[in-house]
Short mmCIF file of C-alpha atoms and ligand atoms in Angstrom, two decimals:
data_model
loop_
_atom_site.label_atom_id
_atom_site.label_comp_id
_atom_site.label_asym_id
_atom_site.label_seq_id
_atom_site.Cartn_x
_atom_site.Cartn_y
_atom_site.Cartn_z
CA UNK A 1 0.00 0.00 0.00
CA UNK A 2 2.76 2.45 0.92
CA UNK A 3 4.30 1.74 -2.51
CA UNK A 4 1.49 3.68 -4.15
CA UNK A 5 2.46 6.84 -2.28
CA UNK A 6 4.61 9.38 -4.11
CA UNK A 7 5.41 11.90 -1.32
CA UNK A 8 4.01 13.88 1.60
CA UNK A 9 2.18 16.97 0.37
CA UNK A 10 1.06 18.42 3.72
CA UNK A 11 2.56 17.29 7.01
CA UNK A 12 0.68 16.51 10.17
CA UNK A 13 2.14 19.62 11.85
CA UNK A 14 0.98 21.90 9.04
CA UNK A 15 -2.49 20.35 9.03
CA UNK A 16 -2.82 20.78 12.80
CA UNK A 17 -1.76 24.44 12.73
CA UNK A 18 -4.14 25.26 9.90
CA UNK A 19 -7.12 23.45 11.40
CA UNK A 20 -6.59 25.26 14.70
CA UNK A 21 -6.46 28.63 12.93
CA UNK A 22 -9.66 27.85 10.97
CA UNK A 23 -11.49 26.81 14.14
CA UNK A 24 -10.52 30.03 15.84
CA UNK A 25 -11.69 32.15 12.91
CA UNK A 26 -15.04 30.31 12.70
CA UNK A 27 -15.55 30.77 16.46
CA UNK A 28 -15.05 34.53 16.11
CA UNK A 29 -17.24 34.89 13.03
CA UNK A 30 -20.18 32.85 14.36
CA UNK A 31 -20.19 34.13 17.93
CA UNK A 32 -23.79 34.47 19.19
CA UNK A 33 -25.15 32.64 16.14
CA UNK A 34 -26.85 29.28 15.70
CA UNK A 35 -24.08 27.39 13.88
CA UNK A 36 -24.67 24.00 12.28
CA UNK A 37 -21.70 22.23 10.74
CA UNK A 38 -22.60 19.78 8.01
CA UNK A 39 -19.89 17.27 7.27
CA UNK A 40 -19.88 15.89 3.75
CA UNK A 41 -19.15 12.18 4.12
CA UNK A 42 -17.02 10.36 3.97
CA UNK A 43 -13.92 12.40 3.20
CA UNK A 44 -14.55 15.27 5.63
CA UNK A 45 -15.04 13.23 8.80
CA UNK A 46 -11.50 13.49 10.13
CA UNK A 47 -11.10 17.17 9.30
CA UNK A 48 -14.51 17.91 10.84
CA UNK A 49 -13.68 16.02 14.04
CA UNK A 50 -10.46 18.00 14.46
CA UNK A 51 -11.97 21.32 13.39
CA UNK A 52 -14.88 21.03 15.83
CA UNK A 53 -12.54 20.63 18.74
CA UNK A 54 -11.05 24.01 17.90
CA UNK A 55 -14.45 25.71 17.82
CA UNK A 56 -15.08 27.38 21.15
CA UNK A 57 -18.71 28.49 20.68
CA UNK A 58 -21.85 26.30 20.90
CA UNK A 59 -22.14 24.31 17.70
CA UNK A 60 -24.23 21.46 16.28
CA UNK A 61 -23.09 18.87 13.80
CA UNK A 62 -24.82 16.74 11.20
CA UNK A 63 -23.72 14.75 8.18
CA UNK A 64 -24.68 14.24 4.57
CA UNK A 65 -23.41 11.63 2.22
CA UNK A 66 -23.24 12.48 -1.44
CA UNK A 67 -21.76 10.59 -4.28
CA UNK A 68 -20.22 11.85 -7.48
CA UNK A 69 -17.09 9.77 -7.72
CA UNK A 70 -17.45 6.00 -7.51
CA UNK A 71 -14.00 4.51 -7.53
CA UNK A 72 -12.54 6.57 -10.33
CA UNK A 73 -10.53 9.77 -9.91
CA UNK A 74 -12.75 11.92 -12.11
CA UNK A 75 -16.00 13.62 -11.11
CA UNK A 76 -19.05 12.41 -12.99
CA UNK A 77 -20.74 15.78 -12.39
CA UNK A 78 -23.81 13.97 -11.08
CA UNK A 79 -24.47 14.48 -7.37
CA UNK A 80 -26.58 11.89 -5.61
CA UNK A 81 -27.71 12.40 -2.00
CA UNK A 82 -27.10 9.06 -0.27
CA UNK A 83 -27.83 10.33 3.24
CA UNK A 84 -29.72 13.51 4.08
CA UNK A 85 -29.72 15.50 7.34
CA UNK A 86 -31.39 14.41 10.56
CA UNK A 87 -31.79 18.02 11.77
CA UNK A 88 -34.01 20.82 10.51
CA UNK A 89 -32.11 23.78 9.15
CA UNK A 90 -34.65 26.57 9.45
CA UNK A 91 -33.07 29.67 10.98
CA UNK A 92 -29.65 28.05 11.27
CA UNK A 93 -26.33 29.28 10.00
CA UNK A 94 -25.04 26.42 7.89
CA UNK A 95 -21.39 25.75 7.29
CA UNK A 96 -20.63 22.86 4.96
CA UNK A 97 -17.39 21.15 5.84
CA UNK A 98 -15.58 19.53 2.92
CA UNK A 99 -12.28 17.73 2.67
CA UNK A 100 -11.47 19.02 -0.81
CA UNK A 101 -13.01 21.06 -3.59
CA UNK A 102 -12.08 19.80 -6.99
CA UNK A 103 -14.52 20.61 -9.81
CA UNK A 104 -16.78 22.32 -7.25
CA UNK A 105 -19.83 20.51 -8.63
CA UNK A 106 -20.67 18.78 -5.34
CA UNK A 107 -20.55 21.90 -3.20
CA UNK A 108 -22.27 24.02 -5.80
CA UNK A 109 -25.19 21.62 -5.80
CA UNK A 110 -25.37 21.46 -1.99
CA UNK A 111 -25.25 25.22 -1.49
CA UNK A 112 -27.94 25.86 -4.10
CA UNK A 113 -30.13 23.13 -2.69
CA UNK A 114 -29.83 24.42 0.89
CA UNK A 115 -30.54 28.03 0.02
CA UNK A 116 -34.05 26.87 -0.86
CA UNK A 117 -34.52 25.02 2.43
CA UNK A 118 -34.84 28.02 4.78
CA UNK A 119 -31.41 28.29 6.35
CA UNK A 120 -30.37 31.73 7.58
CA UNK A 121 -27.03 31.51 5.80
CA UNK A 122 -25.19 28.85 3.81
CA UNK A 123 -21.41 28.90 3.58
CA UNK A 124 -18.62 26.45 3.07
CA UNK A 125 -15.35 25.48 4.61
CA UNK A 126 -12.80 23.22 2.97
CA UNK A 127 -9.42 22.00 4.06
CA UNK A 128 -8.10 21.66 0.50
CA UNK A 129 -8.77 23.28 -2.85
CA UNK A 130 -7.61 22.39 -6.35
CA UNK A 131 -8.39 25.69 -8.09
CA UNK A 132 -7.06 24.52 -11.48
CA UNK A 133 -9.84 21.97 -11.78
CA UNK A 134 -12.79 24.21 -11.02
CA UNK A 135 -15.88 23.82 -13.23
CA UNK A 136 -18.59 25.36 -11.04
CA UNK A 137 -18.27 28.87 -9.67
CA UNK A 138 -18.56 28.15 -5.97
CA UNK A 139 -17.58 30.51 -3.17
CA UNK A 140 -15.83 29.17 -0.10
CA UNK A 141 -15.66 31.19 3.10
CA UNK A 142 -12.86 29.23 4.76
CA UNK A 143 -10.07 27.47 2.94
CA UNK A 144 -7.06 25.65 4.36
CA UNK A 145 -4.65 25.04 1.49
CA UNK A 146 -4.55 25.46 -2.28
CA UNK A 147 -2.98 22.35 -3.78
CA UNK A 148 -1.77 21.36 -7.26
CA UNK A 149 -3.76 19.14 -9.59
CA UNK A 150 -2.56 15.81 -8.19
CA UNK A 151 -4.60 12.99 -6.72
CA UNK A 152 -4.12 13.00 -2.98
CA UNK A 153 -5.01 10.68 -0.11
CA UNK A 154 -4.89 10.60 3.67
CA UNK A 155 -6.48 12.56 6.52
CA UNK A 156 -9.92 11.30 5.47
CA UNK A 157 -9.34 11.34 1.71
CA UNK A 158 -9.47 8.07 -0.13
CA UNK A 159 -8.61 6.33 -3.31
CA UNK A 160 -11.13 3.49 -3.84
CA UNK A 161 -12.02 3.77 -0.11
CA UNK A 162 -8.45 3.16 1.07
CA UNK A 163 -5.85 5.43 2.72
CA UNK A 164 -8.33 7.51 4.77
CA UNK A 165 -6.50 6.51 7.95
CA UNK A 166 -3.15 8.09 7.03
CA UNK A 167 -2.51 11.07 9.30
CA UNK A 168 -0.79 13.27 6.72
CA UNK A 169 -1.78 14.23 3.17
CA UNK A 170 0.05 12.34 0.45
CA UNK A 171 0.28 12.46 -3.33
CA UNK A 172 -0.73 9.16 -4.89
CA UNK A 173 1.50 7.84 -7.67
CA UNK A 174 -0.15 8.12 -11.06
CA UNK A 175 0.45 4.46 -11.83
CA UNK A 176 -1.65 3.59 -8.77
CA UNK A 177 -4.83 4.78 -10.51
CA UNK A 178 -4.00 4.80 -14.21
P1 IMP B 1 -15.97 17.98 -6.71
O1 IMP B 1 -17.44 17.90 -6.85
O2 IMP B 1 -15.28 17.66 -8.00
O3 IMP B 1 -15.49 19.29 -6.13
O4 IMP B 1 -15.58 16.77 -5.80
C1 IMP B 1 -15.17 16.88 -4.51
C2 IMP B 1 -15.03 15.50 -3.92
O5 IMP B 1 -14.23 14.66 -4.76
C3 IMP B 1 -14.28 15.57 -2.61
O6 IMP B 1 -15.15 15.73 -1.52
C4 IMP B 1 -13.55 14.24 -2.58
O7 IMP B 1 -14.35 13.26 -2.00
C5 IMP B 1 -13.30 13.89 -4.01
N1 IMP B 1 -11.92 14.24 -4.44
C6 IMP B 1 -11.54 15.22 -5.28
N2 IMP B 1 -10.21 15.25 -5.46
C7 IMP B 1 -9.72 14.27 -4.68
C8 IMP B 1 -8.38 13.80 -4.41
O8 IMP B 1 -7.37 14.30 -4.90
N3 IMP B 1 -8.30 12.73 -3.57
C9 IMP B 1 -9.39 12.16 -2.98
N4 IMP B 1 -10.64 12.56 -3.19
C10 IMP B 1 -10.82 13.61 -4.05
MG1 MG B 2 -15.83 14.15 -0.30
#
C-alpha cells in the first residue's frame, strides 16, 4: 500500500496548525449565532472532528453523504444524495465542511439546494482546494490550502475507499490509478 504513495504533500504539523487557525476564525465569526456544521461524508469526517474541537462556541453537527465519484478519480458531475440531514435547518447558519473542492460541482449543488430550504445563511469550509480543476463557480468562506492538480489521499481522503487513515496528506502515484 505504501508503494502507491509518491510523497508527503502536507505534514501533520501543518495540518494541525491550519485546522486550529480555521477553528478560531469560525468561532469569532459565528459568535452568538446558531451554527450548524454539516460534514460531507465520507472524506470530511477526520477534518470535521479536528476542526470542531477548535471551535469554542456552541455548535451542532450533522452529516450528509453524497456521491459523485465511484472509484474513479474523475468527477461524474452527477451528485446523488445518499444520506440527508437528521436536523431541521430553518433559521440556522449552515457551514458545509468539505475535505477538498475539486470541480466544485458537489458543493455548488449542496449550497444551491440548501438556500431553498430556509437556512439563515449557507457557507462552506474546505481543508483543501484544487483551483485549477474548477468547473462550477462556488464561493468558499474558509479554505485551508490550495494544492496542485494531483490525486491525494490521507487525513480522510481516499482512493477506492483506502488510505483515509493516514494522518498526513500524500500524493498518490499516477500508476496507482491509471
Ligand atoms: P468535486 O465535486 O469535483 O469538487 O468533488 C469533490 C469531492 O471529490 C471531494 O469531496 C472528494 O471526496 C473527491 N476528491 C476530489 N479530489 C480528490 C483527491 O485528490 N483525492 C481524494 N478525493 C478527491
Ligand atoms: Mg468528499
